[in-house]
Amino acid sequence: MSRYPSIFRVRQKFDFPQIDDVPGEVRRQLERLELHRRVSPGQSVAITGGSRGIAQIAVILRAVVEHLRALGASPFIVPAMGSHGGGTAQGQREVLESYGITEASVGCPIRAGMETVVVCRTAEGFPVHFDRYAYEADHVVVVNRVKPHTRFVGDIESGLMKMLLIGLGKCAGATVYHRAIQDYSFGQIIRSVAEEVIARCRILAGLAIVENAHDQTARIEAVRPEEFESRERHLLALARQWMARLPFDRVDLLLIDRIGKNISGTGLDTNVVGRKFDDHKAIDGELPKVKLIAVRGLTPETHGNAVGLGIAEFCRSRVIRQTDVAAMRLNAIVAGHISAAMLPLDYETDAEILDMALGSIGLAEPPDARLLWIRDTLDLAEVECSTAYWDEARRRDDLEILTEPRPLPLDAQGNLPDRC
């Protein structure tokens, strides 16, 4: 008898919307705002490009650029990603390029810099930073995905308003705002800063994106600045409803092939793994409840930034070697999530991780462990599950069993195959 659980593969049946003609929907949404009434020929428009792996983001940005050019404007892209990319202009440009966002692909210049303008101070007394290139433009269009935040909870989490702060605030602003969150609530900070930015920084429009459980574009909505808050509340509710989840709520060991900034701000989405409020366990009422997490690799798009690794208990030693420690630490400090950069126990092989982890899950014998194996926290359509879930999976209409139980596919060196 194997000392490890046998596994079978399931496909989750997600029934959520998808937009087929993304450029056409971008155009239709922007036309709805009648921007020609505010944009004059020759005016410059800064468009935000973020550090998340948003589906078809280069296509979306190009459609925004084409719409603005049709109005006679001169659009350009500014990297809007706080401290990501190592907190350097070149690093942030490279992050955009890793998502296919280049001057050629989007059809306009990219102006990357880390300099900010302090436009005012908030009622709480701290400075409001804004990207200098964007500040000097005649207009700014904010493009971002709306989704649950990985650390904060409220009716406004991650989306257009957060991009006004953390993204366009660059490293200087992100540092100030995350420090302020130690003294004030996330909701208060985001509303306080966003109100000042909208009033003072010539925000023309927002383009909000909501994705479905298959990491596909489910909704695009153009939003007037004065409606950012009200529309974002509605879109966040949809994002929560449509987001992907693990197929089971109780997990002894979760194997994750890869983490990265393109997957989530914390490398792995804490909403998916049940660790939004505590790095190493679900709190009362939070699901799923995952006892142990093991990370096997990093995405190429994260450029060595392994922030979020501190949420896992185990990792392959190669993950440590792949890590750009300086970039990870800078991101964690600026974000005020220092523990996200702490290192888990690392082992050279998957077999060593399995031996250590399965011996630490409680009274269940290792072959009977509740084990899930996923590619990342975005790609959850198909999941490998241990046979502890077999009976339940056979009863559920939302799961399709794709394989019979089989041994974990460890090679002669004791490693699982890489699916990155």
XYZ file of C-alpha atoms in Angstrom:
420
model
C 0.000 0.000 0.000
C 1.321 3.445 -0.967
C 2.242 5.838 1.814
C 0.471 8.608 -0.148
C -3.169 9.123 -1.114
C -4.393 8.059 -4.537
C -5.892 10.872 -6.598
C -8.598 11.446 -9.187
C -9.349 14.466 -11.352
C -12.595 16.443 -11.312
C -13.955 19.235 -13.449
C -16.007 21.885 -11.694
C -19.153 22.947 -13.547
C -19.208 26.721 -13.429
C -22.184 28.432 -15.046
C -21.178 32.067 -15.382
C -21.305 34.648 -18.210
C -18.535 35.384 -20.702
C -18.030 38.235 -23.186
C -17.094 36.943 -26.629
C -16.349 40.276 -28.364
C -14.150 42.038 -25.801
C -12.955 44.952 -28.012
C -16.509 45.551 -29.190
C -17.813 45.643 -25.629
C -15.082 48.088 -24.584
C -16.080 50.358 -27.465
C -19.808 50.118 -26.680
C -19.250 50.875 -23.018
C -17.036 53.900 -23.656
C -19.470 55.244 -26.261
C -22.147 55.173 -23.580
C -20.237 57.824 -21.589
C -20.119 60.273 -24.536
C -16.520 61.193 -23.793
C -16.408 63.419 -26.878
C -18.220 66.019 -24.777
C -15.173 66.275 -22.477
C -12.188 65.326 -24.640
C -10.868 67.815 -27.177
C -8.634 66.910 -30.145
C -4.968 66.885 -29.183
C -5.532 66.386 -25.468
C -3.431 63.771 -23.675
C -5.029 60.870 -21.823
C -3.161 58.628 -19.365
C -4.492 55.059 -19.177
C -3.564 52.797 -16.269
C -1.812 49.475 -16.791
C -1.706 47.307 -13.676
C 0.347 44.374 -12.434
C -2.390 41.717 -12.291
C -2.889 38.973 -14.847
C -6.198 40.260 -16.199
C -7.621 38.216 -19.069
C -7.088 39.887 -22.481
C -5.722 43.006 -20.820
C -3.631 44.037 -23.845
C -6.712 43.682 -26.055
C -8.770 45.762 -23.613
C -6.165 48.520 -23.401
C -5.782 48.660 -27.177
C -9.551 49.085 -27.536
C -9.452 51.980 -25.044
C -6.574 53.550 -26.973
C -8.426 53.212 -30.288
C -11.557 54.812 -28.857
C -9.597 57.775 -27.522
C -7.689 58.198 -30.794
C -11.023 58.287 -32.618
C -11.876 61.288 -30.441
C -8.663 62.991 -31.552
C -6.905 62.463 -28.227
C -3.279 61.398 -27.620
C -3.417 58.415 -25.228
C -0.521 56.784 -23.396
C -0.138 54.020 -20.802
C 1.270 54.562 -17.308
C 2.248 51.567 -15.151
C -0.035 51.789 -12.108
C 1.196 49.165 -9.681
C 2.503 50.630 -6.439
C 5.810 48.994 -5.516
C 5.674 46.092 -7.953
C 8.417 45.541 -10.484
C 10.989 46.075 -7.759
C 9.770 49.644 -7.316
C 11.605 50.829 -10.465
C 10.348 52.329 -13.717
C 12.139 49.714 -15.824
C 10.849 46.916 -13.610
C 7.287 48.155 -13.985
C 7.652 48.431 -17.746
C 8.875 44.823 -17.780
C 5.833 43.736 -15.767
C 3.584 45.265 -18.418
C 5.582 43.597 -21.184
C 5.167 40.204 -19.502
C 1.399 40.622 -19.972
C 1.824 41.499 -23.640
C 1.381 45.226 -22.968
C 3.900 46.905 -25.251
C 3.789 50.100 -27.251
C 3.261 48.018 -30.385
C 0.499 45.843 -28.954
C -1.607 48.654 -27.484
C -0.800 51.260 -30.134
C 0.459 54.088 -27.938
C 3.482 55.145 -25.853
C 4.208 53.754 -22.382
C 5.512 56.354 -19.939
C 7.000 54.642 -16.930
C 8.324 56.574 -13.969
C 8.253 56.429 -10.187
C 8.009 60.163 -9.538
C 4.796 61.399 -7.945
C 3.104 64.730 -7.291
C 1.668 65.367 -3.831
C -1.690 66.851 -4.782
C -2.989 67.560 -1.265
C -3.389 66.064 2.183
C -6.382 64.053 3.270
C -8.645 64.983 6.153
C -6.659 62.445 8.192
C -3.491 64.427 7.492
C -1.393 62.220 5.196
C -0.224 63.164 1.657
C -1.987 62.076 -1.524
C 0.535 60.934 -4.156
C -0.228 60.703 -7.872
C 1.917 59.510 -10.783
C 3.560 62.566 -12.354
C 2.919 61.510 -15.953
C -0.762 60.951 -15.181
C -1.003 64.199 -13.233
C 0.368 66.196 -16.162
C -2.081 64.612 -18.623
C -5.310 66.368 -19.592
C -7.327 63.294 -18.592
C -6.890 59.915 -16.851
C -8.755 56.677 -17.621
C -8.593 54.048 -14.875
C -8.706 50.419 -16.045
C -8.802 47.601 -13.504
C -10.447 44.352 -12.518
C -12.963 44.412 -9.671
C -12.556 41.518 -7.254
C -12.436 40.675 -3.548
C -9.284 41.983 -1.862
C -6.923 39.398 -0.414
C -6.675 41.058 3.018
C -9.441 43.602 3.537
C -13.196 43.150 3.566
C -15.901 45.686 2.807
C -18.292 46.906 0.137
C -15.286 48.365 -1.745
C -12.221 46.159 -2.043
C -9.999 45.788 -5.133
C -10.954 47.705 -8.259
C -11.114 51.208 -9.715
C -10.910 53.060 -6.408
C -7.944 51.038 -5.202
C -6.176 51.823 -8.491
C -6.584 55.546 -7.718
C -4.608 54.987 -4.497
C -2.169 52.130 -4.680
C -1.664 51.971 -8.447
C -1.417 55.632 -9.384
C 0.163 56.484 -6.030
C 3.223 54.482 -7.128
C 5.652 53.234 -4.472
C 5.544 56.463 -2.450
C 1.764 56.535 -2.256
C 1.376 52.821 -1.650
C 3.784 53.102 1.283
C 1.844 55.975 2.857
C -1.584 54.396 2.373
C -0.604 51.009 3.732
C 0.897 52.728 6.757
C -2.323 54.708 7.204
C -4.315 51.477 7.159
C -2.567 50.559 10.398
C -4.402 53.488 12.033
C -7.607 53.804 9.990
C -9.916 51.316 8.305
C -9.332 50.279 4.701
C -12.747 51.660 3.791
C -11.999 55.066 5.294
C -8.615 55.349 3.597
C -9.818 54.297 0.165
C -12.772 56.702 0.243
C -10.745 59.579 1.655
C -7.979 59.354 -0.958
C -10.254 58.505 -3.886
C -12.415 61.552 -3.181
C -9.384 63.837 -3.359
C -7.972 62.174 -6.491
C -11.279 62.367 -8.355
C -11.652 66.037 -7.403
C -8.099 67.091 -8.270
C -6.573 64.740 -10.869
C -8.810 65.012 -13.945
C -10.190 61.467 -13.867
C -12.143 61.075 -17.107
C -13.622 57.594 -16.688
C -13.109 54.117 -15.338
C -13.306 50.792 -17.134
C -14.191 48.058 -14.667
C -13.617 44.399 -15.533
C -15.195 41.418 -13.800
C -13.991 37.895 -14.552
C -15.755 34.568 -14.183
C -14.596 31.371 -12.512
C -12.725 30.338 -15.670
C -10.563 33.505 -15.550
C -12.461 34.887 -18.558
C -13.938 38.331 -19.108
C -17.518 38.206 -17.821
C -18.396 41.899 -17.682
C -16.954 45.228 -18.771
C -18.482 48.460 -17.571
C -17.462 52.034 -18.297
C -18.026 54.191 -15.229
C -18.176 57.936 -14.660
C -15.863 59.134 -11.847
C -18.737 60.261 -9.648
C -20.182 56.731 -9.883
C -17.002 54.791 -9.052
C -18.121 53.925 -5.532
C -21.734 52.972 -6.260
C -20.952 50.883 -9.351
C -17.961 49.209 -7.744
C -20.121 47.985 -4.856
C -22.452 46.313 -7.348
C -19.632 44.837 -9.436
C -17.846 43.495 -6.354
C -20.977 41.546 -5.437
C -20.955 39.988 -8.924
C -17.243 39.216 -8.666
C -17.809 37.364 -5.393
C -20.656 35.399 -6.943
C -18.674 34.443 -10.056
C -15.215 33.753 -8.575
C -13.696 30.277 -8.640
C -13.505 28.173 -5.507
C -11.962 24.939 -4.327
C -14.369 22.035 -4.812
C -14.274 21.020 -1.121
C -14.311 23.021 2.116
C -12.060 20.816 4.293
C -8.497 20.202 3.157
C -5.557 18.632 4.963
C -2.930 19.528 2.353
C -3.241 21.859 -0.627
C -0.530 21.536 -3.288
C -0.186 24.641 -5.475
C 1.948 24.436 -8.610
C 2.667 28.164 -8.812
C 2.080 31.521 -7.169
C 2.778 35.008 -8.509
C 1.726 38.625 -8.695
C -0.135 37.941 -11.935
C -2.264 35.415 -10.025
C -3.016 37.573 -6.981
C -1.647 40.486 -5.008
C -0.573 37.965 -2.391
C 0.702 35.440 -4.934
C -2.155 33.103 -4.060
C -5.704 34.349 -3.546
C -6.462 34.200 0.160
C -10.189 34.226 -0.621
C -9.696 30.875 -2.383
C -7.524 29.198 0.264
C -9.402 30.535 3.299
C -6.641 32.714 4.785
C -7.869 36.258 4.297
C -7.662 37.189 7.979
C -4.899 34.884 9.268
C -1.938 33.733 7.178
C -2.032 30.188 8.525
C -5.617 29.255 9.289
C -9.223 30.068 8.516
C -11.034 32.033 11.204
C -14.439 31.057 12.559
C -17.013 31.151 9.789
C -14.408 31.318 7.018
C -14.240 28.619 4.346
C -12.444 26.644 3.105
C -10.433 25.383 6.038
C -7.019 24.328 4.760
C -4.602 22.901 7.317
C -1.386 23.057 5.273
C -0.294 24.623 1.991
C 2.715 23.644 -0.133
C 3.947 25.814 -3.022
C 5.855 24.147 -5.861
C 6.919 27.083 -8.070
C 6.628 30.698 -9.202
C 5.066 32.105 -12.363
C 7.449 33.659 -14.910
C 5.321 36.818 -14.864
C 6.064 37.477 -11.180
C 9.753 38.156 -11.999
C 10.942 36.484 -8.807
C 8.538 38.338 -6.513
C 7.408 35.497 -4.265
C 5.321 37.654 -1.922
C 2.644 35.441 -0.385
C 5.059 32.577 0.107
C 4.807 33.265 3.844
C 1.182 32.119 3.746
C 2.351 28.575 2.897
C 3.818 26.152 5.403
C 5.962 24.244 2.868
C 7.607 24.855 -0.495
C 10.047 23.296 -2.913
C 13.592 24.548 -2.368
C 13.682 25.718 -5.987
C 11.081 28.354 -5.085
C 13.575 29.938 -2.686
C 16.235 29.893 -5.397
C 13.831 31.496 -7.902
C 12.952 34.318 -5.501
C 14.090 37.899 -5.952
C 14.350 38.505 -2.233
C 14.759 42.289 -2.488
C 11.657 42.683 -4.682
C 9.616 40.402 -2.431
C 10.637 42.194 0.756
C 10.003 45.647 -0.718
C 6.519 44.617 -1.844
C 5.704 43.056 1.533
C 6.923 46.079 3.508
C 5.148 48.613 1.298
C 1.951 46.557 1.457
C 2.173 46.310 5.235
C 2.058 42.508 5.025
C 5.529 41.615 6.254
C 4.683 38.007 7.096
C 3.860 37.403 3.410
C 7.616 37.484 2.713
C 8.598 35.046 5.453
C 9.914 31.712 4.260
C 8.178 28.364 4.803
C 9.929 25.049 5.360
C 11.561 24.100 2.074
C 12.493 20.683 0.686
C 14.124 19.674 -2.572
C 11.440 17.194 -3.634
C 7.678 16.874 -3.558
C 8.037 13.500 -1.845
C 9.862 15.097 1.082
C 7.112 17.708 1.384
C 4.447 14.998 1.309
C 6.257 13.010 3.990
C 6.587 16.018 6.294
C 3.178 17.542 5.645
C 1.080 14.359 5.741
C 2.695 13.484 9.030
C 1.486 16.815 10.462
C -2.217 16.840 9.622
C -3.575 15.083 12.700
C -4.806 11.540 13.275
C -5.668 10.724 9.653
C -3.206 8.293 8.114
C -1.377 9.747 5.069
C -3.191 7.535 2.501
C -6.507 8.796 3.894
C -5.577 12.497 3.825
C -7.805 15.072 2.193
C -5.381 16.359 -0.442
C -6.086 18.792 -3.291
C -3.618 19.636 -6.056
C -4.194 22.786 -8.146
C -2.258 24.715 -10.771
C -2.892 28.088 -9.100
C -5.722 29.930 -7.372
C -7.075 31.302 -10.656
C -7.117 28.044 -12.617
C -9.591 25.922 -10.658
C -11.761 24.424 -13.377
C -10.001 21.066 -12.994
C -8.570 19.863 -9.693
C -6.773 16.702 -8.579
C -8.400 15.275 -5.448
C -7.440 12.467 -3.099
C -9.781 9.506 -2.742
C -10.969 10.825 0.623
C -13.334 12.935 -1.525
C -14.408 10.129 -3.887
C -17.804 9.323 -2.381
C -18.828 12.963 -2.083
C -17.662 13.775 -5.607
C -19.787 10.963 -7.042
C -22.894 12.438 -5.384
C -22.407 16.038 -6.547
C -24.021 17.378 -9.694
C -21.554 20.295 -9.927
C -18.546 17.974 -10.293
C -17.609 15.785 -13.252
C -15.195 12.955 -12.435
C -12.617 12.774 -15.230
C -10.391 9.878 -14.102
C -10.460 6.806 -11.933
C -8.304 6.900 -8.772
C -4.608 6.493 -9.513
C -1.302 6.948 -7.650
C 0.307 10.361 -7.342
C 2.551 10.632 -10.462
C 5.876 11.009 -8.668
C 8.967 10.460 -10.824
C 12.133 8.617 -9.845
C 13.444 11.716 -8.064
C 10.257 12.041 -6.033
C 8.757 14.995 -7.903
C 5.359 15.613 -9.433
C 5.172 16.850 -13.038
C 5.313 20.584 -13.657
C 2.203 21.972 -15.345
C 3.316 25.605 -15.404
